[in-house]
Short mmCIF file of C-alpha atoms and ligand atoms in Angstrom, two decimals:
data_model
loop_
_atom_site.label_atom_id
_atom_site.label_comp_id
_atom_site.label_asym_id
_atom_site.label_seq_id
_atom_site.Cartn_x
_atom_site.Cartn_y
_atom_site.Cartn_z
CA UNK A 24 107.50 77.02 83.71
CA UNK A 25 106.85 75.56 87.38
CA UNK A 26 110.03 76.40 88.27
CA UNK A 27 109.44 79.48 89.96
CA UNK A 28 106.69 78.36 92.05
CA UNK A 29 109.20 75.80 94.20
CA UNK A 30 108.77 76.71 97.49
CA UNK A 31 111.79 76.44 99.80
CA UNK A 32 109.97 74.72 102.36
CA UNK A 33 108.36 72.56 99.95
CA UNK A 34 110.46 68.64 101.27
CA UNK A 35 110.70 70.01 104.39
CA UNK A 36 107.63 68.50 106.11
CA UNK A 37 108.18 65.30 107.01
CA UNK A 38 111.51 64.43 105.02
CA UNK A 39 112.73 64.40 108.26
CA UNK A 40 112.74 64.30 112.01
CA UNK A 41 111.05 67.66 113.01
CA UNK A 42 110.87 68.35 116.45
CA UNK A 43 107.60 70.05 117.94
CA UNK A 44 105.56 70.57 120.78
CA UNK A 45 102.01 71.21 121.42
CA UNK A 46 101.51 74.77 121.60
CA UNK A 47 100.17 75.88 125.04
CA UNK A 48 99.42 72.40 126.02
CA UNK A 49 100.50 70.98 129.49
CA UNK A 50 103.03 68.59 127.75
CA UNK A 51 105.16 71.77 126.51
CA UNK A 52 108.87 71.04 125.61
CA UNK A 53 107.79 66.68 124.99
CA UNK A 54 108.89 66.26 121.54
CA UNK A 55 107.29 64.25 119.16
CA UNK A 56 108.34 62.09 115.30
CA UNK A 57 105.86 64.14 112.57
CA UNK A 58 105.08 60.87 111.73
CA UNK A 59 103.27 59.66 114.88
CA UNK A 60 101.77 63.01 115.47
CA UNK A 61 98.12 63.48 115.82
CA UNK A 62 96.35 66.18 114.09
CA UNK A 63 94.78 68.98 116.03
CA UNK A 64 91.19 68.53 116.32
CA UNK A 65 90.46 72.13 116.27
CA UNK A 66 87.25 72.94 117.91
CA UNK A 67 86.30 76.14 116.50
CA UNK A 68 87.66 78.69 113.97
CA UNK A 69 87.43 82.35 114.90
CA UNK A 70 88.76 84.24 111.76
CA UNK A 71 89.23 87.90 111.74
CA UNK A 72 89.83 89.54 108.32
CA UNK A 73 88.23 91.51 105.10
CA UNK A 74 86.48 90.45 102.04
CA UNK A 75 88.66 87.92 101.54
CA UNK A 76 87.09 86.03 104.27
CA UNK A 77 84.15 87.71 105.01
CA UNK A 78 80.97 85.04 105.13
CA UNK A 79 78.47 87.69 105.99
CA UNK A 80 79.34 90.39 108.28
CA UNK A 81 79.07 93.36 105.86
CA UNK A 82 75.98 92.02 104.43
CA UNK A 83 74.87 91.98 107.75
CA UNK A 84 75.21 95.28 108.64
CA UNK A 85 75.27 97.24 105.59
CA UNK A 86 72.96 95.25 102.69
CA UNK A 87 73.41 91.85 101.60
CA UNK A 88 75.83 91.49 98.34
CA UNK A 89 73.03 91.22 95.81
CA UNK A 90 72.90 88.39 93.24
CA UNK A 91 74.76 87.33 91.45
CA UNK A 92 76.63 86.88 94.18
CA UNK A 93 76.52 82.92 96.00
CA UNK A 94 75.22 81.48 92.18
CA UNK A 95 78.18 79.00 91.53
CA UNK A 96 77.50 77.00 95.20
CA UNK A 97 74.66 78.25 96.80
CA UNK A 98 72.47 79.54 94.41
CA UNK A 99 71.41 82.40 96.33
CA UNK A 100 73.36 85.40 97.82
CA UNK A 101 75.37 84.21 100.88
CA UNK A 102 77.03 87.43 102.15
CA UNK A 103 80.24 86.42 100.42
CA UNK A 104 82.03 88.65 97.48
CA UNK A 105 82.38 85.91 95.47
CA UNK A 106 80.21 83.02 93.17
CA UNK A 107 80.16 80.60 95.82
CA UNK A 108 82.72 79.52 98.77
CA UNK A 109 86.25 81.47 99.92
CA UNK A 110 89.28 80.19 101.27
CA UNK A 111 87.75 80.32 104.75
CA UNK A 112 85.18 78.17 103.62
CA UNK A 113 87.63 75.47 102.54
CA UNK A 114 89.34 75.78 105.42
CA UNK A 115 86.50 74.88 107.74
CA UNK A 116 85.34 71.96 105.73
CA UNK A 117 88.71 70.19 106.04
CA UNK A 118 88.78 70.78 109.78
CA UNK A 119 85.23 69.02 109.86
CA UNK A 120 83.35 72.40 110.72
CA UNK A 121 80.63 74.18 109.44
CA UNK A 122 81.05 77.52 107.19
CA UNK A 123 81.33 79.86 109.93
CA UNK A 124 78.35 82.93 110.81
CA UNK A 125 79.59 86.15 110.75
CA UNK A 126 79.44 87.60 114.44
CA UNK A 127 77.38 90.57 112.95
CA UNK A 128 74.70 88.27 111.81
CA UNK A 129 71.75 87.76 113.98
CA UNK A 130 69.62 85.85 111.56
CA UNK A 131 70.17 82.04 111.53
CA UNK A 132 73.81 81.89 113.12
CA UNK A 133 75.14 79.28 114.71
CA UNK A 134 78.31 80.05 116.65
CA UNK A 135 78.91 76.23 118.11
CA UNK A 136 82.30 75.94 116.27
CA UNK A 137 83.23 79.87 116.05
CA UNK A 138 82.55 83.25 114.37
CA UNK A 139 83.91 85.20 111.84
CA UNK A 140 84.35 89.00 112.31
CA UNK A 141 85.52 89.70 109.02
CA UNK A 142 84.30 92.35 106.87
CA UNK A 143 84.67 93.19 103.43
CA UNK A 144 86.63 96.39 103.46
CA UNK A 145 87.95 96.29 106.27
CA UNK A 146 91.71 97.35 106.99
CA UNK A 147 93.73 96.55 109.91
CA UNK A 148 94.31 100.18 110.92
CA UNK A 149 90.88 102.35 111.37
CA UNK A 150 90.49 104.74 108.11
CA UNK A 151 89.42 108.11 108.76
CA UNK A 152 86.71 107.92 106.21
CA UNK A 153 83.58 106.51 106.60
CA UNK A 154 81.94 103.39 104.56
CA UNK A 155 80.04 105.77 102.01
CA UNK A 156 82.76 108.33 101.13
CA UNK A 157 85.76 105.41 100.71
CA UNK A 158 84.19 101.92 100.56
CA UNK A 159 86.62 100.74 103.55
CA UNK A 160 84.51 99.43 105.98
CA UNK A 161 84.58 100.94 110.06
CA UNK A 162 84.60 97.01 110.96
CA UNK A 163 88.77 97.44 111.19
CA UNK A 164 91.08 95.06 113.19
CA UNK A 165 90.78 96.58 116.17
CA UNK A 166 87.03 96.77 116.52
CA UNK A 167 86.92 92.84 115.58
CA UNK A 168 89.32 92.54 118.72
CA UNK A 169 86.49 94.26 120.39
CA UNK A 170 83.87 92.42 119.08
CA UNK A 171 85.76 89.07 119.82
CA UNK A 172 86.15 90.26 123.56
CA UNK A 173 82.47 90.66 123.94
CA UNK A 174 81.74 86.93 121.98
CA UNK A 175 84.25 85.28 124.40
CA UNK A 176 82.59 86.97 127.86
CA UNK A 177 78.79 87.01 126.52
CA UNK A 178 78.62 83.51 125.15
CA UNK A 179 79.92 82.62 127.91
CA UNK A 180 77.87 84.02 130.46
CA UNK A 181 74.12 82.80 127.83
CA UNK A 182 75.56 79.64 127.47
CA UNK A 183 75.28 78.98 130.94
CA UNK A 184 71.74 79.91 130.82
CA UNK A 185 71.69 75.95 129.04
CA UNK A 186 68.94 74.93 126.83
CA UNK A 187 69.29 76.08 122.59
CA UNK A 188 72.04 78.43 124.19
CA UNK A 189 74.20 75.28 125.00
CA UNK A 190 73.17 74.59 120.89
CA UNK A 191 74.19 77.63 119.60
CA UNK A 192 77.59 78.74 121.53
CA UNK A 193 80.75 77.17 121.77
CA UNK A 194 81.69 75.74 124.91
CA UNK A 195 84.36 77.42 127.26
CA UNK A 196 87.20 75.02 126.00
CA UNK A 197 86.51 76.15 122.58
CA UNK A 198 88.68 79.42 122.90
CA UNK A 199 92.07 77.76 123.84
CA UNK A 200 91.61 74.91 121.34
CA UNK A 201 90.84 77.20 118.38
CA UNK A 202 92.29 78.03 115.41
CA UNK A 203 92.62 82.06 115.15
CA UNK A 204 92.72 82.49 111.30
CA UNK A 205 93.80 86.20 110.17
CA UNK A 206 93.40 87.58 106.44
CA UNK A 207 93.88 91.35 106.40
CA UNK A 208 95.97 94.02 105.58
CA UNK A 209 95.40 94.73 101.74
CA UNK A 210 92.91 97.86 102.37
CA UNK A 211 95.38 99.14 104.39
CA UNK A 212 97.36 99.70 101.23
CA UNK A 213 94.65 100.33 99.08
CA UNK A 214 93.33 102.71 101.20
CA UNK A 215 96.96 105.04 101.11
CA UNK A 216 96.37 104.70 97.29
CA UNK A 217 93.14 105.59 96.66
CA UNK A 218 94.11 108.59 99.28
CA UNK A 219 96.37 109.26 95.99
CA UNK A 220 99.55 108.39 98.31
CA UNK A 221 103.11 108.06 96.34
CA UNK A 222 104.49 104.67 96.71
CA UNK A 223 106.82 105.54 99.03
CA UNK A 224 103.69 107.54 100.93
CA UNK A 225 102.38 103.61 101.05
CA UNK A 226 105.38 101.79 102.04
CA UNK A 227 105.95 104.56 105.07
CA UNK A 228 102.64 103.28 106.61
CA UNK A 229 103.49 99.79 106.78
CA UNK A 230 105.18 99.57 110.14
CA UNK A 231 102.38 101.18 111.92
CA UNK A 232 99.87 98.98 109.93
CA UNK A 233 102.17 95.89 111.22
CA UNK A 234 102.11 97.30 114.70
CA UNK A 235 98.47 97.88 115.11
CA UNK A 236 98.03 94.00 113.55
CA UNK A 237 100.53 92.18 116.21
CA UNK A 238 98.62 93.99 119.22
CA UNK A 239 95.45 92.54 118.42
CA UNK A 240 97.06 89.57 117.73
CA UNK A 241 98.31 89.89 121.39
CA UNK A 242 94.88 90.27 122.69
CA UNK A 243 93.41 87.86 121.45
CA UNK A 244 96.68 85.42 122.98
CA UNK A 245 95.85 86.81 126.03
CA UNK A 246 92.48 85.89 126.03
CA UNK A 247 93.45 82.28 126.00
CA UNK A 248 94.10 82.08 121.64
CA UNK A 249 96.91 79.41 120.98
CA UNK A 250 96.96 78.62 117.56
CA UNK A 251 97.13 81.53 115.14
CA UNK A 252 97.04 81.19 110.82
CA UNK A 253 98.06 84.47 109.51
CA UNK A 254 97.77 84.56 105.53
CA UNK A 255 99.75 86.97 103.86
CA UNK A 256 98.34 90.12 101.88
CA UNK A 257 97.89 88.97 98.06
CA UNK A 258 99.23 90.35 94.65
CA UNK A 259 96.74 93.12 94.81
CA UNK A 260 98.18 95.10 91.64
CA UNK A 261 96.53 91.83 89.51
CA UNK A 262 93.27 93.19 90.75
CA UNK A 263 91.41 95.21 88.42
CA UNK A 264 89.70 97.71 90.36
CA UNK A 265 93.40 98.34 91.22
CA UNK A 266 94.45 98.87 88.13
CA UNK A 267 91.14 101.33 86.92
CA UNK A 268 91.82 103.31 89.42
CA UNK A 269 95.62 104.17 89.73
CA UNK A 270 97.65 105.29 86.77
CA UNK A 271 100.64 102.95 86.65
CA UNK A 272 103.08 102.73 83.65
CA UNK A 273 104.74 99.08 84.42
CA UNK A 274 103.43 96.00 84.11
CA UNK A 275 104.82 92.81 84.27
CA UNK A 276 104.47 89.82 82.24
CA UNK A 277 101.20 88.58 83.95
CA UNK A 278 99.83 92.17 83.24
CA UNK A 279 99.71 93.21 86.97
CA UNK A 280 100.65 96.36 87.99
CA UNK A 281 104.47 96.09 89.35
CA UNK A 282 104.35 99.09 91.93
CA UNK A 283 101.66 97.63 93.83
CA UNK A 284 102.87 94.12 93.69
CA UNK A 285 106.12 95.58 95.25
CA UNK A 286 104.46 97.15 97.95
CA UNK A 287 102.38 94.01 98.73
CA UNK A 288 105.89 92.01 98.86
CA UNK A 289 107.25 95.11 101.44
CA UNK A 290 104.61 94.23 103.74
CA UNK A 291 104.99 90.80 103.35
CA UNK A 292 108.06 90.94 104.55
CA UNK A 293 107.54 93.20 106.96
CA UNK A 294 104.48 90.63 108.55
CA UNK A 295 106.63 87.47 108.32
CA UNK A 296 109.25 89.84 110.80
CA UNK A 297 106.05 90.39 112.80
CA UNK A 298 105.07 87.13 113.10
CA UNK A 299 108.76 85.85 114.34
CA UNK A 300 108.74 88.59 116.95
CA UNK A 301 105.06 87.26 118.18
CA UNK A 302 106.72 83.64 118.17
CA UNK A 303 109.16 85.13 120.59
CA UNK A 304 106.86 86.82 122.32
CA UNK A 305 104.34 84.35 123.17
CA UNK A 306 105.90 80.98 123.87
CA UNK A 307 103.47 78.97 124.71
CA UNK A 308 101.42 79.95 121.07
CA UNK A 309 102.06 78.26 117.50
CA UNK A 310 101.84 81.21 114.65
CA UNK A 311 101.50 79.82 111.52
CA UNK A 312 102.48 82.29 108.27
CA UNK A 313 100.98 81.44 105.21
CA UNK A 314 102.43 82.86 101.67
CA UNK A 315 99.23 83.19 99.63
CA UNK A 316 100.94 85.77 97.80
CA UNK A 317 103.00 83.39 95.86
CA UNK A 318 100.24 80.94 95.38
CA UNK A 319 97.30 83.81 93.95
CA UNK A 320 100.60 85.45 91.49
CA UNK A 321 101.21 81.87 90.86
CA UNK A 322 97.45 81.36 89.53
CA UNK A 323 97.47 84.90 87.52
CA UNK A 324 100.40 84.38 85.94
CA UNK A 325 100.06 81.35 84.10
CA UNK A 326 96.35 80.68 84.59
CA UNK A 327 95.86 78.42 81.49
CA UNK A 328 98.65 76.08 82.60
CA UNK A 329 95.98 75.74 86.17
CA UNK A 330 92.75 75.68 83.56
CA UNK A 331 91.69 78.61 83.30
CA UNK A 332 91.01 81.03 80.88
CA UNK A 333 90.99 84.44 81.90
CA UNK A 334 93.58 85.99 84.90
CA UNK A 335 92.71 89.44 85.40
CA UNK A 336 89.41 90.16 83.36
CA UNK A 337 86.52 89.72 86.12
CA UNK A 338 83.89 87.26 84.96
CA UNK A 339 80.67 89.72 86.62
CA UNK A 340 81.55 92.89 85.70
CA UNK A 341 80.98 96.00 82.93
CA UNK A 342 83.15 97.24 80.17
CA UNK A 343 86.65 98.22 79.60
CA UNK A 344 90.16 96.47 79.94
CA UNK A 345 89.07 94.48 82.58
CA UNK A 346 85.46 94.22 82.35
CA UNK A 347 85.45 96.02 85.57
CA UNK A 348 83.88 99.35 86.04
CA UNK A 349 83.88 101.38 89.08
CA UNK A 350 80.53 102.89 88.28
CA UNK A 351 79.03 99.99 87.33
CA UNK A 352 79.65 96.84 90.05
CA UNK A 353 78.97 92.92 89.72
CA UNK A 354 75.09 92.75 89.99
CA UNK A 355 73.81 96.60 88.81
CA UNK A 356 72.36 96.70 85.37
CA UNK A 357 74.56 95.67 82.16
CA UNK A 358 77.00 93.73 85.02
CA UNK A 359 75.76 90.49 84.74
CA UNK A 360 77.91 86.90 85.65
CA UNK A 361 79.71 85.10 82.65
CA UNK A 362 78.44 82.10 81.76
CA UNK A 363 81.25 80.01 82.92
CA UNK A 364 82.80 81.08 85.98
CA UNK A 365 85.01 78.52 86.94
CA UNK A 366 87.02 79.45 84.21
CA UNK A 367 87.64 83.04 85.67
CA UNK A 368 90.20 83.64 88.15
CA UNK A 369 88.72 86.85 89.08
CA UNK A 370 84.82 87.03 89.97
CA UNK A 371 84.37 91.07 89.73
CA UNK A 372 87.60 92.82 89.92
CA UNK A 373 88.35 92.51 93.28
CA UNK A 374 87.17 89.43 94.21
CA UNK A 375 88.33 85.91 93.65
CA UNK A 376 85.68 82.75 92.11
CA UNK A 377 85.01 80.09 93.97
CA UNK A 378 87.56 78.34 91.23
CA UNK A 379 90.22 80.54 92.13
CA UNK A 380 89.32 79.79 95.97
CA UNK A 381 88.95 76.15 95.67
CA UNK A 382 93.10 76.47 93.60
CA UNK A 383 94.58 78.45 96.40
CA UNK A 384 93.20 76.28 99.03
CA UNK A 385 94.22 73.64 97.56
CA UNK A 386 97.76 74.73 97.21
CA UNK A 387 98.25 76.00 100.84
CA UNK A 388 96.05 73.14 102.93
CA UNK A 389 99.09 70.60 102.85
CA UNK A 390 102.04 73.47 104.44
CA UNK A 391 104.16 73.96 101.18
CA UNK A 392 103.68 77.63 101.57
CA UNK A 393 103.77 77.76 105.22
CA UNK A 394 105.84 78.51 107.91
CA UNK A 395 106.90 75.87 109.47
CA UNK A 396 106.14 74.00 107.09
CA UNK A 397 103.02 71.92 108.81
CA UNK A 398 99.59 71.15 107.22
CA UNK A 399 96.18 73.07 108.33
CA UNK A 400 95.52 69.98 110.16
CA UNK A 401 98.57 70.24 112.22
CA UNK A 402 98.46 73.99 112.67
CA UNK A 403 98.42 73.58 116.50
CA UNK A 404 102.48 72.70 116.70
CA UNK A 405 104.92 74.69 117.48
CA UNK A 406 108.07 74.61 115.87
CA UNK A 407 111.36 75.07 118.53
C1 NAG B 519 93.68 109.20 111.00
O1 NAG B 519 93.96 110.45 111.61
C2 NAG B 519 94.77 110.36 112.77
C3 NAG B 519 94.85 111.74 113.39
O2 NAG B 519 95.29 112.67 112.45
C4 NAG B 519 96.14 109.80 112.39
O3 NAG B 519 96.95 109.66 113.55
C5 NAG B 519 95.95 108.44 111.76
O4 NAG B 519 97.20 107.92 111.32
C6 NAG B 519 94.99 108.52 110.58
N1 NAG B 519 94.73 107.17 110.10
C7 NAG B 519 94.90 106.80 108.84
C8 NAG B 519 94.58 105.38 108.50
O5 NAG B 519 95.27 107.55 107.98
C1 NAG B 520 82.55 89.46 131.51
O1 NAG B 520 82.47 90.83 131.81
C2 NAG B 520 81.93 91.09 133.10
C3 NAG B 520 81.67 92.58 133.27
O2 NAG B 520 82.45 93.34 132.40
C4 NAG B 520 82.87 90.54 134.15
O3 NAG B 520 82.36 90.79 135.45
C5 NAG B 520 83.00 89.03 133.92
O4 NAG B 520 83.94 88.48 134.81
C6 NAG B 520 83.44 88.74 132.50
N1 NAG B 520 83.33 87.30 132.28
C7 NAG B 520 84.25 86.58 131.63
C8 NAG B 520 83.93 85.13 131.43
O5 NAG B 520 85.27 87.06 131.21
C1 NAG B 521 74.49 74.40 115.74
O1 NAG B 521 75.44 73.63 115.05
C2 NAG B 521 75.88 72.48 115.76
C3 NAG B 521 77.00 71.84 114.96
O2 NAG B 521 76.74 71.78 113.61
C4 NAG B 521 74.71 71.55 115.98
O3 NAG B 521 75.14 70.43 116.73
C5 NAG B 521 73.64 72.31 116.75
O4 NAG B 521 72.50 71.49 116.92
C6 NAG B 521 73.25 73.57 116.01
N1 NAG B 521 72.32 74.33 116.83
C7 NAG B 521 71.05 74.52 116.54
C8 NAG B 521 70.22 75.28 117.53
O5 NAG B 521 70.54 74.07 115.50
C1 NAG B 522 92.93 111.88 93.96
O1 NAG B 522 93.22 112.44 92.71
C2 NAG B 522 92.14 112.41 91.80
C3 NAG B 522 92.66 112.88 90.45
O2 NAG B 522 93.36 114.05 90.57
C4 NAG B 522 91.00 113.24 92.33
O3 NAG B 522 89.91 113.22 91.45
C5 NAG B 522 90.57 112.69 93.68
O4 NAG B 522 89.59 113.49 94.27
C6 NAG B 522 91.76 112.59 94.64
N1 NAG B 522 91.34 111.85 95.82
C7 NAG B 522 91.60 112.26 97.06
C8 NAG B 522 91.05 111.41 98.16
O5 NAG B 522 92.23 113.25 97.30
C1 NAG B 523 88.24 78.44 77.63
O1 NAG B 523 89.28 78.02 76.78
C2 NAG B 523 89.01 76.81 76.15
C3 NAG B 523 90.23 76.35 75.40
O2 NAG B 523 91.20 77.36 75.28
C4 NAG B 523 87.81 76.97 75.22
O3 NAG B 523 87.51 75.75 74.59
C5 NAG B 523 86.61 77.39 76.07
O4 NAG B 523 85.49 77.66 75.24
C6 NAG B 523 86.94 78.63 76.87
N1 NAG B 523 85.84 78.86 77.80
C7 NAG B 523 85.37 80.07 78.09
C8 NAG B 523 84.25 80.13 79.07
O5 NAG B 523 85.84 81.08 77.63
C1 NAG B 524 82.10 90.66 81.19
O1 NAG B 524 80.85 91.00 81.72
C2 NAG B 524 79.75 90.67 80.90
C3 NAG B 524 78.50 91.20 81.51
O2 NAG B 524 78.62 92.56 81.78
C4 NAG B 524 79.70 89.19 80.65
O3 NAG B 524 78.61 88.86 79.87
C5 NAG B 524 81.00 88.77 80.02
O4 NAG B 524 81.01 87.40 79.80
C6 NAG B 524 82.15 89.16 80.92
N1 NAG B 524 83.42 88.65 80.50
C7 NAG B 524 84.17 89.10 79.51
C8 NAG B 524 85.48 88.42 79.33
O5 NAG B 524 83.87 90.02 78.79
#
């Protein structure tokens, strides 16, 4: 049953000799045993991304996610589309950092170890609908480049003004020792759907989607970011609000839809190609790819073997297949949480639990699904 989820890279950690260098460190080309390496120490996180990361910034600027949103961890709404923490989240407690503020936030932040400028809906190419007619948010790629531009030059310049700034802004050395975490690129093919694109309409966007992605990626190198964590885009025909919404006649044994599951593996592809050229490209950075696809089809697809009991059926949600209803969303009247959510996968159609969260960290945080094949906690190396 397991068999399909062995990943290639899976022994190829530390089985042997692997030789690496710092990434954009002084001592570039010095090569070093795994075993004796140290880990990174990353100062800050500054993650760029959608929903699947988002810790606030659309709540910020457009209405907080109402309740029950946040129940599962912090018992309150926390700007997340989800029961409690995401991915991110897990991500910055293993590197020893606070959850990180969204940028957009201006209540209560705290930017000392980094921002997040991810917002649910957003897409890595700018839609040409707005928030209201589409759902996509305007926050796309490209504006969180901006947005990061103007953190990097105003903190900067407050900071200096010492006192609670010094407190609340990360320091200048911050920015070159960060980790640059990425998780977008699935509203970009949503989007082309819900347009009522053909699937071959969808997959003929792609490259420009993967174009527009590696130049921000660019910027932000060029702004001093060394160490970059790119996620893959997930099995998005498993999502119900996918599935409500466009007709599909083939499923596949885990009940997702197999069109969109195609496309989502067409632009993986295409983004691992992407993230070799930027490897070229920027020598001195280390670009870490991360197949969360595999791990989230993994977790749908034989969900009781991982201990849970539902895959695709959202736990907060309202009526039929999936318990997911586009009129009626997580929190609005009859919509209410189920009373066990750790056992859902899916929190309300789109969204993953904390459960499901807390699983896919899990499986990625070690480097089984990366390339190379290093651990978050190494994610500064660069592979030669
Ligand atoms: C938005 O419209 C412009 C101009 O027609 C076009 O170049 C661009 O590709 C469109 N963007 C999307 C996401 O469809
Ligand atoms: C920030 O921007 C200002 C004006 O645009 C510029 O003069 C300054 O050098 C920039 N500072 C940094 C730290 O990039
Ligand atoms: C912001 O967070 C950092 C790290 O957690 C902490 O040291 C600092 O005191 C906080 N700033 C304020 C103003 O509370
Ligand atoms: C897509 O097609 C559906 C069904 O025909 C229609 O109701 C909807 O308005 C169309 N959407 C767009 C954006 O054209
Ligand atoms: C989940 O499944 C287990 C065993 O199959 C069952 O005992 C339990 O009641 C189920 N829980 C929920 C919340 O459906
Ligand atoms: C679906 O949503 C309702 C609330 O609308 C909830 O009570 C129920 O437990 C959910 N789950 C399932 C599998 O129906």
């Amino acid at each position: 049953m397991e068999g399909s989820f062995v990943n290639p890279y899976s022994s190829a950690a530390f089985s042997f000799f692997l030789s690496i260098i710092i990434a954009g460190a002084t001592t570039s080309g010095s090569s070093y045993s795994a075993a004796s390496t140290p880990t990174c120490d990353f100062p800050a996180i500054f993650n760029f991304g959608d929903s699947n990361s988002d810790t606030g910034g659309l709540s910020a600027a457009f209405g907080q996610a109402g309740p029950p949103a946040g129940e599962t961890f912090f018992h309150h709404p926390a700007g997340r589309y989800s029961d409690g923490r995401l991915v991110i989240d897990f991500i910055a407690q293993e590197l020893g950092l606070p959850y990180l503020s969204a940028f957009l936030d201006a209540i209560g932040s705290n930017f000392t170890h980094g921002a997040n400028f991810a917002t649910a809906g957003s897409t890595i190419r700018p839609q040409n609908t707005t928030l209201h007619q589409s759902g996509f948010s305007p926050i796309s790629l490209n504006v969180q480049g901006y947005q990061f531009h103007d953190f990097l030059n105003r903190s900067q310049l407050v900071r200096s003004r010492g006192g609670v700034y010094e407190k609340l802004l990360p320091k200048p050395t911050s920015f070159a020792g960060a980790l640059y975490t990425f998780d977008i690129g699935q509203n970009d093919l949503t989007a082309a759907y819900f347009l009522n694109m053909t699937t071959p309409q969808v997959v003929a966007v792609i490259p420009d989607v993967l174009s527009q992605f590696k130049a921000v990626v660019k910027a932000i190198h060029d702004q001093g970011g060394r160490h970059f964590w790119i996620h893959n885009t997930g099995p998005f025909g498993c999502l119900a609000y996918v599935l409500a919404r466009v007709p599909t006649a083939q499923f596949d044994e885990a009940g997702c839809g197999v069109p969109f599951n195609r496309v989502a593996r067409i632009f993986n592809r295409g983004l691992k190609k992407t993230v070799g050229q930027l490897r070229k490209e920027l020598p001195l950075a280390a670009v870490t790819y991360v197949d969360v696809y595999k791990v989230k089809y993994e977790l749908i697809r034989h969900a009781k073997l991982h201990g849970f009991n539902e895959s695709i059926r959202a736990c907060c949600g309202y009526g039929g297949e999936y318990n997911y209803s586009r009129e009626i969303g997580c929190g609005e009247i009859e919509a209410k949480s189920c009373k066990d959510p750790s056992r859902y996968v899916n929190w309300d159609g789109v969204h993953y639990t904390e459960a499901g969260n807390k699983w896919i960290f899990d499986q990625i945080v070690g480097g089984r699904f990366s390339d190379p094949p290093l651990p978050l906690r190494m994610a500064c190396y660069r592979k030669e």
